[in-house]
Amino acid sequence: MTLLGLTLLAAQPSRAADTPDPAAGRTIAESGVLTGHVGCSACHLMNGAGQPDVGIPRLAGFSAAYLEQQLGFFASDKRSNSWMAPYARMLTQKQMQDVAAYYASLPEPPPAENDPASDTVRARGKEIFQKGDMPHGVMPCGGCHGPAGQGMGSFAPHLAGQSAPYLLEQLRQWQQGKDRDPMGKMMVTETHAMADADMQAVAAYLQSLPAPDTGATK
Ligand code: HEC
Ligand code: HEC
């Protein structure tokens, strides 16, 4: 073997270790990383749709950067959650990247169909999302989360099609002043003076939103 060949071989493992591998992530989603523990799909499903009715969030449609960041927060208890902490702690940094890349690569499933909210409620939610409620210090959600709820990288997550019970739970926690994680302060300010009915309305509206027609930044 030539010297050049050897150098290339030696360089390869480190390159592979740096590149997220969605196929390895798929295996983690399917069967987990430790024997005797389920994969992510037991709760979030293989297609990343989550279980909207019971508040298990969807992961398809999110940016890999946001998913990886949140896994890091769960693992270090910066985002405290008893469901997610054990699963996040099982993963190495590389496995977090891989599984984030897998879920980020999936097409978005259509919104859940059995949404009990009325059209009037969703219309109010749309108004909040697009215009905010300035007298109560509520800025338009779309300003940070993207006009179609598509999210902005690791900064503000994807919201379109997300489980309404999950969204409402997050909003209520922030309204009660709990930071959630180091990125959460903005949402504490945002929800401070929001009426519960408006949080319900915006959650219902967001769950009903179909996959944003991208080209837009995730
Ligand atoms: C036993 C069920 C369960 C399993 C297994 C599970 N999760 Fe979760 N996951 C949840 C729940 C419940 C939440 C919502 C936590 C909350 O309310 O803050 C969540 C939240 C998340 C979030 C945050 C989503 C957001 O919008 O901020 C990510 C990312 C995530 N899970 C990824 C994973 C990955 C990757 C795996 C596999 C390694 C996994 N989960 C395994 C139940 C589970
Ligand atoms: C000034 C920017 C900004 C505005 C305006 C804003 N958000 Fe956020 N939002 C964020 C950031 C940043 C995060 C990430 C917080 C974290 O990681 O803890 C976030 C997170 C969220 C989440 C958590 C999603 C998940 O997957 O866990 C929800 C739900 C949410 N915002 C809803 C809303 C709604 C509804 C509005 C409008 C009423 C709104 N946001 C307005 C910046 C904003």
GROMACS .gro file of C-alpha atoms and ligand atoms in nm:
model
  304
    1MET     CA    1   0.000   0.000   0.000
    2THR     CA    2   0.122   0.348  -0.083
    3LEU     CA    3   0.188   0.609   0.178
    4LEU     CA    4  -0.103   0.810   0.042
    5GLY     CA    5  -0.336   0.510   0.079
    6LEU     CA    6  -0.234   0.466   0.442
    7THR     CA    7  -0.290   0.832   0.518
    8LEU     CA    8  -0.637   0.817   0.368
    9LEU     CA    9  -0.722   0.506   0.567
   10ALA     CA   10  -0.600   0.665   0.888
   11ALA     CA   11  -0.804   0.978   0.820
   12GLN     CA   12  -1.125   0.790   0.756
   13PRO     CA   13  -1.244   0.689   1.105
   14SER     CA   14  -1.226   1.042   1.242
   15ARG     CA   15  -1.418   1.176   0.944
   16ALA     CA   16  -1.688   0.912   0.992
   17ALA     CA   17  -1.710   0.994   1.363
   18ASP     CA   18  -1.775   1.361   1.288
   19THR     CA   19  -2.050   1.307   1.033
   20PRO     CA   20  -2.399   1.233   1.163
   21ASP     CA   21  -2.521   0.898   1.037
   22PRO     CA   22  -2.901   0.883   0.994
   23ALA     CA   23  -2.888   0.507   0.927
   24ALA     CA   24  -2.723   0.448   1.267
   25GLY     CA   25  -2.984   0.686   1.411
   26ARG     CA   26  -3.259   0.473   1.261
   27THR     CA   27  -3.131   0.170   1.451
   28ILE     CA   28  -3.136   0.371   1.776
   29ALA     CA   29  -3.494   0.482   1.704
   30GLU     CA   30  -3.590   0.121   1.631
   31SER     CA   31  -3.422  -0.074   1.906
   32GLY     CA   32  -3.235   0.163   2.136
   33VAL     CA   33  -2.873   0.140   2.244
   34LEU     CA   34  -2.891  -0.088   2.549
   35THR     CA   35  -3.038  -0.436   2.571
   36GLY     CA   36  -3.356  -0.439   2.773
   37HIS     CA   37  -3.449  -0.078   2.687
   38VAL     CA   38  -3.690   0.023   2.413
   39GLY     CA   39  -3.596   0.249   2.122
   40CYS     CA   40  -3.727   0.603   2.077
   41SER     CA   41  -3.996   0.473   1.843
   42ALA     CA   42  -4.177   0.304   2.135
   43CYS     CA   43  -4.298   0.655   2.218
   44HIS     CA   44  -4.218   0.882   1.921
   45LEU     CA   45  -4.286   0.611   1.654
   46MET     CA   46  -4.056   0.528   1.364
   47ASN     CA   47  -4.208   0.801   1.144
   48GLY     CA   48  -4.155   1.062   1.417
   49ALA     CA   49  -4.528   1.143   1.443
   50GLY     CA   50  -4.528   1.104   1.822
   51GLN     CA   51  -4.858   1.035   1.997
   52PRO     CA   52  -5.043   1.366   1.979
   53ASP     CA   53  -5.337   1.263   2.201
   54VAL     CA   54  -5.117   1.178   2.498
   55GLY     CA   55  -4.875   1.466   2.452
   56ILE     CA   56  -4.576   1.272   2.319
   57PRO     CA   57  -4.423   1.520   2.076
   58ARG     CA   58  -4.357   1.462   1.711
   59LEU     CA   59  -3.994   1.482   1.604
   60ALA     CA   60  -4.027   1.466   1.224
   61GLY     CA   61  -3.993   1.808   1.065
   62PHE     CA   62  -3.756   1.942   1.332
   63SER     CA   63  -3.404   2.059   1.263
   64ALA     CA   64  -3.133   1.816   1.370
   65ALA     CA   65  -2.968   2.103   1.559
   66TYR     CA   66  -3.272   2.157   1.784
   67LEU     CA   67  -3.324   1.784   1.849
   68GLU     CA   68  -2.960   1.734   1.941
   69GLN     CA   69  -2.959   2.038   2.166
   70GLN     CA   70  -3.269   1.920   2.356
   71LEU     CA   71  -3.124   1.569   2.399
   72GLY     CA   72  -2.819   1.735   2.556
   73PHE     CA   73  -3.045   1.935   2.789
   74PHE     CA   74  -3.237   1.622   2.898
   75ALA     CA   75  -2.915   1.426   2.958
   76SER     CA   76  -2.768   1.699   3.178
   77ASP     CA   77  -3.097   1.777   3.356
   78LYS     CA   78  -3.099   2.131   3.217
   79ARG     CA   79  -3.442   2.029   3.089
   80SER     CA   80  -3.581   1.815   3.362
   81ASN     CA   81  -3.813   1.540   3.243
   82SER     CA   82  -3.845   1.197   3.400
   83TRP     CA   83  -3.953   1.029   3.074
   84MET     CA   84  -3.668   1.158   2.863
   85ALA     CA   85  -3.377   1.177   3.108
   86PRO     CA   86  -3.295   0.803   3.113
   87TYR     CA   87  -3.313   0.769   2.734
   88ALA     CA   88  -3.103   1.078   2.669
   89ARG     CA   89  -2.840   0.967   2.923
   90MET     CA   90  -2.792   0.635   2.742
   91LEU     CA   91  -2.666   0.817   2.432
   92THR     CA   92  -2.315   0.933   2.350
   93GLN     CA   93  -2.279   1.271   2.176
   94LYS     CA   94  -2.238   1.090   1.845
   95GLN     CA   95  -2.551   0.882   1.902
   96MET     CA   96  -2.745   1.201   1.979
   97GLN     CA   97  -2.626   1.344   1.647
   98ASP     CA   98  -2.719   1.026   1.463
   99VAL     CA   99  -3.069   0.991   1.603
  100ALA     CA  100  -3.133   1.367   1.558
  101ALA     CA  101  -3.022   1.332   1.194
  102TYR     CA  102  -3.257   1.036   1.147
  103TYR     CA  103  -3.569   1.213   1.279
  104ALA     CA  104  -3.477   1.538   1.100
  105SER     CA  105  -3.453   1.350   0.770
  106LEU     CA  106  -3.812   1.222   0.778
  107PRO     CA  107  -4.100   1.372   0.583
  108GLU     CA  108  -4.363   1.524   0.809
  109PRO     CA  109  -4.669   1.310   0.873
  110PRO     CA  110  -5.003   1.487   0.815
  111PRO     CA  111  -5.165   1.655   1.119
  112ALA     CA  112  -5.363   1.430   1.356
  113GLU     CA  113  -5.725   1.409   1.250
  114ASN     CA  114  -5.918   1.375   1.574
  115ASP     CA  115  -5.870   1.736   1.684
  116PRO     CA  116  -6.164   1.838   1.904
  117ALA     CA  117  -6.115   2.219   1.879
  118SER     CA  118  -6.376   2.430   1.700
  119ASP     CA  119  -6.305   2.649   1.397
  120THR     CA  120  -6.361   2.959   1.610
  121VAL     CA  121  -6.095   2.848   1.857
  122ARG     CA  122  -5.846   2.773   1.579
  123ALA     CA  123  -5.918   3.110   1.417
  124ARG     CA  124  -5.831   3.282   1.746
  125GLY     CA  125  -5.512   3.072   1.759
  126LYS     CA  126  -5.419   3.182   1.411
  127GLU     CA  127  -5.468   3.546   1.508
  128ILE     CA  128  -5.235   3.506   1.808
  129PHE     CA  129  -4.978   3.322   1.598
  130GLN     CA  130  -4.971   3.586   1.326
  131LYS     CA  131  -5.038   3.910   1.516
  132GLY     CA  132  -4.972   3.835   1.883
  133ASP     CA  133  -5.162   4.019   2.153
  134MET     CA  134  -4.954   4.330   2.194
  135PRO     CA  135  -5.149   4.489   2.485
  136HIS     CA  136  -5.054   4.177   2.689
  137GLY     CA  137  -4.695   4.172   2.569
  138VAL     CA  138  -4.752   3.869   2.346
  139MET     CA  139  -4.543   3.901   2.031
  140PRO     CA  140  -4.641   3.723   1.708
  141CYS     CA  141  -4.523   3.363   1.745
  142GLY     CA  142  -4.440   3.347   1.374
  143GLY     CA  143  -4.175   3.617   1.423
  144CYS     CA  144  -3.947   3.368   1.596
  145HIS     CA  145  -4.092   3.032   1.491
  146GLY     CA  146  -4.125   3.121   1.122
  147PRO     CA  147  -4.438   3.238   0.939
  148ALA     CA  148  -4.547   2.877   0.872
  149GLY     CA  149  -4.435   2.742   1.211
  150GLN     CA  150  -4.137   2.578   1.045
  151GLY     CA  151  -3.892   2.680   1.318
  152MET     CA  152  -3.550   2.844   1.297
  153GLY     CA  153  -3.261   2.602   1.337
  154SER     CA  154  -3.158   2.532   1.694
  155PHE     CA  155  -3.306   2.869   1.806
  156ALA     CA  156  -3.682   2.834   1.790
  157PRO     CA  157  -3.838   2.493   1.728
  158HIS     CA  158  -4.072   2.373   1.460
  159LEU     CA  159  -4.433   2.403   1.578
  160ALA     CA  160  -4.649   2.307   1.278
  161GLY     CA  161  -4.844   1.985   1.336
  162GLN     CA  162  -4.714   1.941   1.691
  163SER     CA  163  -4.932   1.768   1.953
  164ALA     CA  164  -5.171   2.024   2.107
  165PRO     CA  165  -5.160   1.871   2.458
  166TYR     CA  166  -4.777   1.879   2.444
  167LEU     CA  167  -4.773   2.243   2.326
  168LEU     CA  168  -5.023   2.349   2.591
  169GLU     CA  169  -4.824   2.179   2.867
  170GLN     CA  170  -4.506   2.363   2.761
  171LEU     CA  171  -4.687   2.698   2.743
  172ARG     CA  172  -4.847   2.651   3.086
  173GLN     CA  173  -4.513   2.563   3.245
  174TRP     CA  174  -4.356   2.879   3.102
  175GLN     CA  175  -4.652   3.090   3.209
  176GLN     CA  176  -4.594   2.967   3.563
  177GLY     CA  177  -4.240   3.104   3.533
  178LYS     CA  178  -4.049   2.774   3.487
  179ASP     CA  179  -3.760   2.827   3.245
  180ARG     CA  180  -3.757   2.464   3.115
  181ASP     CA  181  -3.400   2.497   2.986
  182PRO     CA  182  -3.138   2.764   2.908
  183MET     CA  183  -3.329   2.869   2.592
  184GLY     CA  184  -3.663   2.907   2.769
  185LYS     CA  185  -3.649   3.262   2.914
  186MET     CA  186  -3.799   3.419   2.604
  187MET     CA  187  -4.103   3.196   2.633
  188VAL     CA  188  -4.149   3.290   3.001
  189THR     CA  189  -4.172   3.655   2.895
  190GLU     CA  190  -4.392   3.567   2.598
  191THR     CA  191  -4.654   3.375   2.799
  192HIS     CA  192  -4.643   3.586   3.116
  193ALA     CA  193  -4.975   3.762   3.055
  194MET     CA  194  -5.135   3.514   2.815
  195ALA     CA  195  -5.487   3.394   2.890
  196ASP     CA  196  -5.520   3.017   2.926
  197ALA     CA  197  -5.791   3.018   2.656
  198ASP     CA  198  -5.545   3.182   2.416
  199MET     CA  199  -5.279   2.920   2.493
  200GLN     CA  200  -5.536   2.649   2.420
  201ALA     CA  201  -5.636   2.825   2.098
  202VAL     CA  202  -5.283   2.864   1.966
  203ALA     CA  203  -5.200   2.501   2.055
  204ALA     CA  204  -5.509   2.381   1.864
  205TYR     CA  205  -5.422   2.599   1.566
  206LEU     CA  206  -5.064   2.473   1.555
  207GLN     CA  207  -5.163   2.106   1.574
  208SER     CA  208  -5.386   2.158   1.271
  209LEU     CA  209  -5.111   2.320   1.060
  210PRO     CA  210  -4.984   2.100   0.777
  211ALA     CA  211  -4.617   2.058   0.697
  212PRO     CA  212  -4.479   2.394   0.592
  213ASP     CA  213  -4.409   2.420   0.224
  214THR     CA  214  -4.033   2.445   0.264
  215GLY     CA  215  -3.747   2.558   0.090
  216ALA     CA  216  -3.774   2.771   0.407
  217THR     CA  217  -3.515   2.728   0.685
  218LYS     CA  218  -3.605   2.453   0.928
  219HEC     C1  219  -4.105   0.631   2.729
  219HEC     C2  220  -4.138   0.722   2.622
  219HEC     C3  221  -4.024   0.793   2.551
  219HEC     C4  222  -3.912   0.737   2.493
  219HEC     C5  223  -3.871   0.590   2.488
  219HEC     C6  224  -3.840   0.846   2.432
  219HEC     N1  225  -3.908   0.964   2.451
  219HEC    FE1  226  -3.850   1.148   2.382
  219HEC     N2  227  -4.007   1.234   2.481
  219HEC     C7  228  -4.102   1.166   2.555
  219HEC     C8  229  -4.190   1.262   2.619
  219HEC     C9  230  -4.309   1.230   2.708
  219HEC    C10  231  -4.143   1.391   2.581
  219HEC    C11  232  -4.200   1.528   2.623
  219HEC    C12  233  -4.119   1.579   2.739
  219HEC    C13  234  -4.174   1.706   2.799
  219HEC     O1  235  -4.294   1.717   2.819
  219HEC     O2  236  -4.092   1.796   2.824
  219HEC    C14  237  -4.028   1.369   2.494
  219HEC    C15  238  -3.954   1.472   2.435
  219HEC    C16  239  -3.850   1.453   2.346
  219HEC    C17  240  -3.779   1.558   2.277
  219HEC    C18  241  -3.808   1.707   2.287
  219HEC    C19  242  -3.901   1.748   2.176
  219HEC    C20  243  -3.929   1.895   2.172
  219HEC     O3  244  -4.015   1.934   2.091
  219HEC     O4  245  -3.867   1.974   2.244
  219HEC    C21  246  -3.683   1.498   2.201
  219HEC    C22  247  -3.583   1.566   2.111
  219HEC    C23  248  -3.694   1.354   2.222
  219HEC     N3  249  -3.798   1.331   2.310
  219HEC    C24  250  -3.614   1.260   2.158
  219HEC    C25  251  -3.613   1.123   2.193
  219HEC    C26  252  -3.516   1.028   2.143
  219HEC    C27  253  -3.409   1.061   2.041
  219HEC    C28  254  -3.543   0.909   2.203
  219HEC    C29  255  -3.466   0.779   2.192
  219HEC    C30  256  -3.325   0.785   2.224
  219HEC    C31  257  -3.659   0.929   2.289
  219HEC     N4  258  -3.699   1.061   2.279
  219HEC    C32  259  -3.720   0.830   2.364
  219HEC    C33  260  -4.113   1.030   2.566
  219HEC    C34  261  -4.019   0.936   2.525
  220HEC     C1  262  -3.885   3.618   2.081
  220HEC     C2  263  -3.889   3.489   2.015
  220HEC     C3  264  -4.010   3.400   2.040
  220HEC     C4  265  -4.144   3.431   2.029
  220HEC     C5  266  -4.206   3.566   1.992
  220HEC     C6  267  -4.217   3.308   2.055
  220HEC     N1  268  -4.130   3.207   2.082
  220HEC    FE1  269  -4.179   3.015   2.129
  220HEC     N2  270  -3.984   2.968   2.155
  220HEC     C7  271  -3.878   3.056   2.140
  220HEC     C8  272  -3.755   2.989   2.176
  220HEC     C9  273  -3.617   3.049   2.176
  220HEC    C10  274  -3.790   2.855   2.211
  220HEC    C11  275  -3.697   2.741   2.258
  220HEC    C12  276  -3.715   2.733   2.407
  220HEC    C13  277  -3.639   2.620   2.473
  220HEC     O1  278  -3.564   2.549   2.409
  220HEC     O2  279  -3.663   2.606   2.593
  220HEC    C14  280  -3.935   2.847   2.196
  220HEC    C15  281  -4.009   2.731   2.222
  220HEC    C16  282  -4.145   2.720   2.208
  220HEC    C17  283  -4.221   2.599   2.229
  220HEC    C18  284  -4.165   2.462   2.266
  220HEC    C19  285  -4.176   2.371   2.147
  220HEC    C20  286  -4.118   2.235   2.168
  220HEC     O3  287  -4.106   2.161   2.069
  220HEC     O4  288  -4.086   2.199   2.281
  220HEC    C21  289  -4.351   2.631   2.211
  220HEC    C22  290  -4.473   2.540   2.227
  220HEC    C23  291  -4.358   2.770   2.172
  220HEC     N3  292  -4.230   2.822   2.173
  220HEC    C24  293  -4.474   2.836   2.138
  220HEC    C25  294  -4.481   2.971   2.107
  220HEC    C26  295  -4.604   3.040   2.085
  220HEC    C27  296  -4.741   2.976   2.084
  220HEC    C28  297  -4.573   3.173   2.063
  220HEC    C29  298  -4.666   3.287   2.041
  220HEC    C30  299  -4.770   3.306   2.140
  220HEC    C31  300  -4.427   3.183   2.071
  220HEC     N4  301  -4.376   3.058   2.097
  220HEC    C32  302  -4.354   3.299   2.052
  220HEC    C33  303  -3.886   3.187   2.097
  220HEC    C34  304  -4.003   3.258   2.076
   0.00000   0.00000   0.00000
